[in-house]
Coordinates of C-alpha atoms in Angstrom, one line a residue:
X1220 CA -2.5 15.7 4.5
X1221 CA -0.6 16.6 7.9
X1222 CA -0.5 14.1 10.5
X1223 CA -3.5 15.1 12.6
X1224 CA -3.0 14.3 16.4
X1225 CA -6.6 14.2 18.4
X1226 CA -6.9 15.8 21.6
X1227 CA -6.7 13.8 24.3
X1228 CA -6.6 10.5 22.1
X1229 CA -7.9 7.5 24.6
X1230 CA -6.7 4.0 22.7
X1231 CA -10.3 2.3 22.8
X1232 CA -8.2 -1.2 22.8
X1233 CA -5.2 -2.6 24.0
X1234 CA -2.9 -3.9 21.2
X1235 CA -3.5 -7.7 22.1
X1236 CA -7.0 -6.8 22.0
X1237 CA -7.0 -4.5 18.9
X1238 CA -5.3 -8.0 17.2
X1239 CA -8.1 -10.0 18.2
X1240 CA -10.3 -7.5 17.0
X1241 CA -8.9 -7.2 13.3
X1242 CA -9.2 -10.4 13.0
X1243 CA -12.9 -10.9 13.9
X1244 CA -13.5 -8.1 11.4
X1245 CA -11.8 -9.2 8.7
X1246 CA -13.2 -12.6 8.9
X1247 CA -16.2 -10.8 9.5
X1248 CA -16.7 -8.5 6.8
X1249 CA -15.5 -10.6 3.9
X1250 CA -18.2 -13.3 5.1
X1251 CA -20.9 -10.6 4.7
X1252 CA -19.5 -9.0 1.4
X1253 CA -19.5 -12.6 0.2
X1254 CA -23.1 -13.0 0.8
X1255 CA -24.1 -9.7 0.2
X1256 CA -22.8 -9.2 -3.6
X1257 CA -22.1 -13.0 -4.5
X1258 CA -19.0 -13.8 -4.6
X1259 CA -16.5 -15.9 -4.1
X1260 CA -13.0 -15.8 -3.1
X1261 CA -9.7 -16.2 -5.6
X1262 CA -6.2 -15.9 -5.0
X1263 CA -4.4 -12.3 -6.4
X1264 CA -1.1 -12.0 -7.5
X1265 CA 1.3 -9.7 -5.6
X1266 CA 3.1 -8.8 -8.8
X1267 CA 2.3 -9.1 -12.6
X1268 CA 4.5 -8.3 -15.8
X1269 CA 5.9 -5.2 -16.2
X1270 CA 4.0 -3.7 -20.5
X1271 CA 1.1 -5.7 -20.2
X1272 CA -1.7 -2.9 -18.7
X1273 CA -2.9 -5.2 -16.1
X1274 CA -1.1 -3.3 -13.4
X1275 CA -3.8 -0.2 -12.1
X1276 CA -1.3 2.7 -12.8
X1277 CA -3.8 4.9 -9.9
X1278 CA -3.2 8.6 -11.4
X1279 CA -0.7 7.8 -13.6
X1280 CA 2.0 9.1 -11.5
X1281 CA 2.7 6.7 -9.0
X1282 CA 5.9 4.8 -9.4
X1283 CA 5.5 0.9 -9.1
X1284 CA 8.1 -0.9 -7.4
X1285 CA 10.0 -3.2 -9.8
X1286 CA 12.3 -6.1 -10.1
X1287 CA 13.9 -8.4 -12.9
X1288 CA 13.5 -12.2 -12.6
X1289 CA 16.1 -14.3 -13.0
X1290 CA 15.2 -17.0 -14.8
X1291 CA 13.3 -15.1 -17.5
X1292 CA 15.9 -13.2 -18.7
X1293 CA 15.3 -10.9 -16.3
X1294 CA 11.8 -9.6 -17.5
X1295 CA 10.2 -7.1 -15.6
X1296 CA 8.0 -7.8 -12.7
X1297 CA 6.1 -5.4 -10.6
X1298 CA 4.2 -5.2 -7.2
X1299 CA 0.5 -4.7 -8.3
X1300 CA -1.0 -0.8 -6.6
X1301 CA -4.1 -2.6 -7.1
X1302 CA -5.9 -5.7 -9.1
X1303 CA -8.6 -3.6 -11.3
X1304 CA -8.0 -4.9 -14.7
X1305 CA -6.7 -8.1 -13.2
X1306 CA -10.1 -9.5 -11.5
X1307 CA -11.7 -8.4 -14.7
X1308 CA -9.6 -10.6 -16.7
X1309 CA -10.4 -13.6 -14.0
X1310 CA -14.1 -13.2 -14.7
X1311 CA -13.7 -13.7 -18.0
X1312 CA -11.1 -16.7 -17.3
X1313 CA -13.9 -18.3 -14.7
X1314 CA -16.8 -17.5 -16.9
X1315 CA -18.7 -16.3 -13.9
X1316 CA -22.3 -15.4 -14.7
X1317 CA -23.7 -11.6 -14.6
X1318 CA -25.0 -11.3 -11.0
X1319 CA -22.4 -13.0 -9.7
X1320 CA -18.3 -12.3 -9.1
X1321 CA -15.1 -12.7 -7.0
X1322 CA -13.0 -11.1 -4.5
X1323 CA -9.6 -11.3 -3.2
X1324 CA -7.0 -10.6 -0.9
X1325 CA -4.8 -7.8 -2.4
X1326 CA -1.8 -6.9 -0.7
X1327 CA 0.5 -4.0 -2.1
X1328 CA 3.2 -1.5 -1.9
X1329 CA 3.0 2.8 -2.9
X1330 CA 6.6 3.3 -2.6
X1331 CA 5.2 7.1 -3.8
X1332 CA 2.5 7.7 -0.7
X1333 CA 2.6 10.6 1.9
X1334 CA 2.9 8.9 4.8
X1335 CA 0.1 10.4 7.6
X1336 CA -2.9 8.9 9.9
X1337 CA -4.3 7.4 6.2
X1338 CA -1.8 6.4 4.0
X1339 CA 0.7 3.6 4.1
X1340 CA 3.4 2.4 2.3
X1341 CA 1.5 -1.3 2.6
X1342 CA -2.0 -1.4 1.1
X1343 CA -4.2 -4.3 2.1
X1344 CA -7.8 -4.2 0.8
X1345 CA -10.4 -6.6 -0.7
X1346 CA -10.3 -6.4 -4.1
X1347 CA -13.4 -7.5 -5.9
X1348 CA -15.2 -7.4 -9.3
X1349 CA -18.5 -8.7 -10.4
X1350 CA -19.7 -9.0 -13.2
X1351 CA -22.9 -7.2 -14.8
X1352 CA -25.2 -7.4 -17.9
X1353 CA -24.6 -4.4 -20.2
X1354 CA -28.2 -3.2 -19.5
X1355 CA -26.8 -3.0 -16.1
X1356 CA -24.0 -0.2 -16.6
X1357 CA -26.4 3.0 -15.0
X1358 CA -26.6 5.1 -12.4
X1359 CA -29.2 3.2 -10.4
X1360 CA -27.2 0.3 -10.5
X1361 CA -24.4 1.6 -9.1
X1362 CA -26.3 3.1 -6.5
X1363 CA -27.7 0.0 -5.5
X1364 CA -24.5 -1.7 -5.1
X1365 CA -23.4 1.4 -2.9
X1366 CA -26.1 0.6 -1.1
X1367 CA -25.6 -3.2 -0.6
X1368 CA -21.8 -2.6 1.0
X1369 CA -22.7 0.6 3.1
X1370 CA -25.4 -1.7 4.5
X1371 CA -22.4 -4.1 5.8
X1372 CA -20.9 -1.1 7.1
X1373 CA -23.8 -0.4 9.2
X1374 CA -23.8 -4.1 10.3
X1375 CA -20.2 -4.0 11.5
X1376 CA -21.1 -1.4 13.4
X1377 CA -23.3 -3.6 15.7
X1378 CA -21.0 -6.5 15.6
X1379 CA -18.1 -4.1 17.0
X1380 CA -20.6 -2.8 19.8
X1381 CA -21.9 -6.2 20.7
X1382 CA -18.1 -7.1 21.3
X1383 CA -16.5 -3.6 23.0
X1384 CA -20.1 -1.7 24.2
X1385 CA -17.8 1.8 24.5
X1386 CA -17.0 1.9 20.8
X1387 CA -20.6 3.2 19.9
X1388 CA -21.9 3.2 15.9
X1389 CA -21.7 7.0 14.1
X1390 CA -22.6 6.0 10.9
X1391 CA -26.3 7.4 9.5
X1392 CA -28.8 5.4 8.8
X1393 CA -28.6 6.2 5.0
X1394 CA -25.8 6.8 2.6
X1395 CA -25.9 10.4 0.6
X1396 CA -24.9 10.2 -3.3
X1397 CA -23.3 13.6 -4.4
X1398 CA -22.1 14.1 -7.8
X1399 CA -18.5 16.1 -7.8
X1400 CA -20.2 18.7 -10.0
X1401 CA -23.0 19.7 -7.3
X1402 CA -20.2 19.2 -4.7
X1403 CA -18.5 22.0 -6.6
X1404 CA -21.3 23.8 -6.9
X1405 CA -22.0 23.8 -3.0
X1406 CA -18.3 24.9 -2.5
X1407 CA -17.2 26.5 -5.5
X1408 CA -14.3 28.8 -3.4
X1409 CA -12.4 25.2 -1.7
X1410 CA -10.6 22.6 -2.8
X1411 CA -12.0 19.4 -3.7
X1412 CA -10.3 17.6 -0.5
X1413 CA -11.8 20.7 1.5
X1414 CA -15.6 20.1 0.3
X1415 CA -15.4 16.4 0.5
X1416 CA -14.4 17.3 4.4
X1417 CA -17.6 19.5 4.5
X1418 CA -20.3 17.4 2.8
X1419 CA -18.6 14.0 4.9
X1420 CA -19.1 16.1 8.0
X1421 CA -22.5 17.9 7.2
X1422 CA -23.8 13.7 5.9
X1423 CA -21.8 11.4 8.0
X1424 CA -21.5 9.3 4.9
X1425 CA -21.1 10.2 1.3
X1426 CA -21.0 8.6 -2.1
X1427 CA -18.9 11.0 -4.2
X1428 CA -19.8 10.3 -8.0
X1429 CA -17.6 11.3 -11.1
X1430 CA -14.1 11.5 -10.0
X1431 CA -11.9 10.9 -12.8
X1432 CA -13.7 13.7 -15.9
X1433 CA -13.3 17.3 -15.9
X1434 CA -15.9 19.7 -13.9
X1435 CA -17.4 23.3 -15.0
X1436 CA -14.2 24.9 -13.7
X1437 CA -11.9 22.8 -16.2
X1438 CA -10.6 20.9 -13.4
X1439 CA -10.7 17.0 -12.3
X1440 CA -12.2 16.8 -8.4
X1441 CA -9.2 13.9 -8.6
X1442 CA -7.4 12.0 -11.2
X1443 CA -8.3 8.1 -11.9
X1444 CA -6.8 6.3 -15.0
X1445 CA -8.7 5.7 -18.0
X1446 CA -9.0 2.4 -18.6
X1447 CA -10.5 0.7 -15.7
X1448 CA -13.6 3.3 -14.1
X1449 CA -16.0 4.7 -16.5
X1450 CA -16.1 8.0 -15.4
X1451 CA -16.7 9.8 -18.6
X1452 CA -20.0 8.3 -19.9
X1453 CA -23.5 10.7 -19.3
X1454 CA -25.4 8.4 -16.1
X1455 CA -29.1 9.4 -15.6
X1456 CA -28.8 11.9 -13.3
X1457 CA -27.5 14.6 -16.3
X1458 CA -23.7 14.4 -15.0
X1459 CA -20.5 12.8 -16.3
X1460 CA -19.3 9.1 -14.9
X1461 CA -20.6 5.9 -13.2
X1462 CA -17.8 5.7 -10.4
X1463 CA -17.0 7.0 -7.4
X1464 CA -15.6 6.6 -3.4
X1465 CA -17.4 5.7 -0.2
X1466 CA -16.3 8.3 1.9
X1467 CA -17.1 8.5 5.7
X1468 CA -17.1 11.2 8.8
X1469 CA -14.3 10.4 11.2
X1470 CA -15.1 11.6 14.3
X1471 CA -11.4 11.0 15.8
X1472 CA -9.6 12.5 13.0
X1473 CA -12.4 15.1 12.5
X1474 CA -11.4 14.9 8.9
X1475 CA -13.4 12.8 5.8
X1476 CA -12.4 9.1 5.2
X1477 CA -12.2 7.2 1.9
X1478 CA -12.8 3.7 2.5
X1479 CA -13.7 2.3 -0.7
X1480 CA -13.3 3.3 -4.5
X1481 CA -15.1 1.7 -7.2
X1482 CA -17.3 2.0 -10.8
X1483 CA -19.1 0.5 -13.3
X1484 CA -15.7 -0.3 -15.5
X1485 CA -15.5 0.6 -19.0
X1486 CA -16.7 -0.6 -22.2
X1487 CA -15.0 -0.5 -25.4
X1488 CA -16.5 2.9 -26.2
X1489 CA -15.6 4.4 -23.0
X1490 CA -12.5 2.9 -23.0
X1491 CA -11.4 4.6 -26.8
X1492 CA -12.9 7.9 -25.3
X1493 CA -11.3 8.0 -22.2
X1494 CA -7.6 6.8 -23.6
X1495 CA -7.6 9.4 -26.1
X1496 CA -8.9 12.4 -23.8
X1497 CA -6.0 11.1 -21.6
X1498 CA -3.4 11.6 -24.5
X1499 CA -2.3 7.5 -24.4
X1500 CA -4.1 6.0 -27.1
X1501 CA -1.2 4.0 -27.5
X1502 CA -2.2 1.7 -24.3
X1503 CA -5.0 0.0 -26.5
X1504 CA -2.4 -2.6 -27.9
X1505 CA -1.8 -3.6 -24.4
X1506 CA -2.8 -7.3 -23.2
X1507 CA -5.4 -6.3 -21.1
X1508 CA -7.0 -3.3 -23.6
X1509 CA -7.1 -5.5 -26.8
X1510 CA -8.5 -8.0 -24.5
X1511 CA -11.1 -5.5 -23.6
X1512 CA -11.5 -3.7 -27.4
X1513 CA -12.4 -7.3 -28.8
X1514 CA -14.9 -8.2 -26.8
X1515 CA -13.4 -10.9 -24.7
X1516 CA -13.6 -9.4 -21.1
X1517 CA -17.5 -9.1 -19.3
X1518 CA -19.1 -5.8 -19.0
X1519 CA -18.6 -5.6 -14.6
X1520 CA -18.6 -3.4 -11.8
X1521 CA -15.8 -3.4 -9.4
X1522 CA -13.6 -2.1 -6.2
X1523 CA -11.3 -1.6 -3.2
X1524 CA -12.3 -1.7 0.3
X1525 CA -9.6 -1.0 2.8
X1526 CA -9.0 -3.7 5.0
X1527 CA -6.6 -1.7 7.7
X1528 CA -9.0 1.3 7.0
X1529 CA -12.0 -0.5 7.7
X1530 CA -10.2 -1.8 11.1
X1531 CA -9.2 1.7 11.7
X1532 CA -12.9 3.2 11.7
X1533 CA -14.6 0.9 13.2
X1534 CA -12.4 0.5 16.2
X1535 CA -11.7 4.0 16.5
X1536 CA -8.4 4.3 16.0
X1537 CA -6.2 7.1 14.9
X1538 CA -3.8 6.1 13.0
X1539 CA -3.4 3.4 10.2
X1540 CA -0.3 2.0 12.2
X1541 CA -2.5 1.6 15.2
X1542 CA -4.2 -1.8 13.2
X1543 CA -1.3 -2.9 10.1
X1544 CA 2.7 -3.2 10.4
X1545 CA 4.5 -0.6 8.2
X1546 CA 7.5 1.4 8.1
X1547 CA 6.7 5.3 9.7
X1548 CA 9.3 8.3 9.3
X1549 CA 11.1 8.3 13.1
X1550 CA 10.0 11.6 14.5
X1551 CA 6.1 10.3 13.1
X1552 CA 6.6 7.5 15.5
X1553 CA 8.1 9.6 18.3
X1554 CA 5.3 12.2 17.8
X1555 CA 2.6 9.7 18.2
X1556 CA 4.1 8.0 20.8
X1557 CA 3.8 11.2 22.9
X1558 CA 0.3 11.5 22.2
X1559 CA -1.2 7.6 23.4
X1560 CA -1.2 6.5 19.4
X1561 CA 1.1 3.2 19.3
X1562 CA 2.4 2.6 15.9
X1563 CA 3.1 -2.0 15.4

């Protein structure tokens, strides 16, 4: 995605302010999540073992940054892209009841992203994971839970206004669920990043189902790994996958906005499926994936919320630099600069 520059971009806080503000969000939101899925919060890793599949490997492309420890004769480490399997596991470890799970503070670097308005070489999101009955792992449950965070959303909206009255609420009263397959269908002559831009703008707020199988044209709407989403099972609706993002309508950036991803997370038959469909079968005698094949992990459903992203929308801003400190390509910073955005 090209940087996109508003016209006439207004900061809608100062940056002492904007502080202030990320912090009552943050603190915020994660009180509310707590509440509103049950859970509780554990400490995350910022790096695991290199060859043990706990690390999420995101499309399967992305490289993760690496480095040997010392006093381990120098074994591998790497900094997690995200805690997917790894929450899993701590379910299991914690022997949390179905109903109930746990979320964390994961902090990361994509050495690999494009840097632009969204993306960031630091990733800071809640990470969380909860974990289910297998009776659970359908459509309407997922939707349910979609329903449960967008409701926060909406919430934060309010709490924002009630703070800083000029940054008004956007967001619909009501979340729409789109498969990608009807998505294509409405928009068969785009690109998938195109038609998520024109359902977000025609909704306001989307849940975009199925992203990870192929669709009726032979192609993915985007790529997801195959061993923590399920997005390759039938659901009830008579299309492929239980997963999906939360994507919203940015009215600054006039462009759609993924602020969460997350799925009903795969069982042992999903997880044979979808390994050998993805030609790397040989991942099953990986920690995590024999964990999972022999029936010692929880059946759960799971996700990433976007802490900078989440301070982004909500306080209007239009850049990802505007609310987290990173490292931005020098004529980036000098760009923004001329146009009122204010990179930390």
């Amino acid at each position: 995605m090209p940087l996109i520059i508003p016209k006439n971009y207004k900061q809608t806080l100062m940056p002492e302010t904007t502080e202030l503000a990320i912090q009552m969000l943050k603190h915020t939101f994660q009180e509310k999540l707590t509440e509103k899925l049950h859970l509780r919060r554990v400490t995350a890793p910022l790096f695991v073992l290199s060859g043990t599949g706990i690390n999420d490997d995101l499309n399967g492309v992305e490289r993760a940054v690496k480095f040997p420890i010392r006093c381990m004769g120098d074994k591998q480490a790497e900094v997690v892209h995200s805690l997917a399997k790894w929450k899993r596991m701590k379910l299991a470890a914690y022997q949390i009841s179905p109903g109930y799970g746990l979320y964390t503070d994961m902090n990361a670097i994509r050495c690999d992203e494009i840097l632009d308005n969204l993306h960031s070489l630091y990733v800071d999101q809640w990470d969380w994971e909860k974990t289910i009955n297998a009776s659970d792992r359908n459509i309407d449950y997922l939707k349910r839970i979609v329903r449960n965070i967008y409701t926060i959303f909406k919430e934060m909206e309010i709490v924002v206004y009630e703070q800083f009255p000029h940054i008004t609420p956007t967001l619909p009263e009501d979340i729409t669920f789109i498969h990608t397959e009807e998505l294509l269908q409405m928009y068969p002559d785009i690109a998938p990043r195109e038609r998520e831009m024109k359902a977000s703008e025609k909704f306001g707020a989307i849940f975009l189902i199925g992203i990870g199988g192929k669709l009726s044209n032979g192609e993915k709407h985007d790529g997801r790994a195959p061993d923590y989403d399920d997005w390759s099972t039938p659901n009830d609706d008579g299309y492929l996958g239980l997963n999906g993002d939360i994507i919203l309508w940015n009215k600054i950036l006039k462009t759609s906005f993924e602020l969460s991803s997350m799925g009903i997370r795969v069982d042992k038959e999903s997880l044979e499926h979808q390994l050998e469909i993805s030609g790397c079968v040989e991942r099953a005698e990986l920690t995590f994936h024999k964990a999972l094949l022999n029936g010692q992990l929880p059946s759960s459903i799971g996700g990433g919320i976007g802490q900078s992203r989440l301070c982004m929308f909500f306080l209007q801003k239009a850049h990802v630099g505007e609310v987290q400190a990173s490292i931005w390509p020098e004529e980036q910073i000098k760009i923004c600069e001329k146009n009122n955005i204010f990179l930390l």
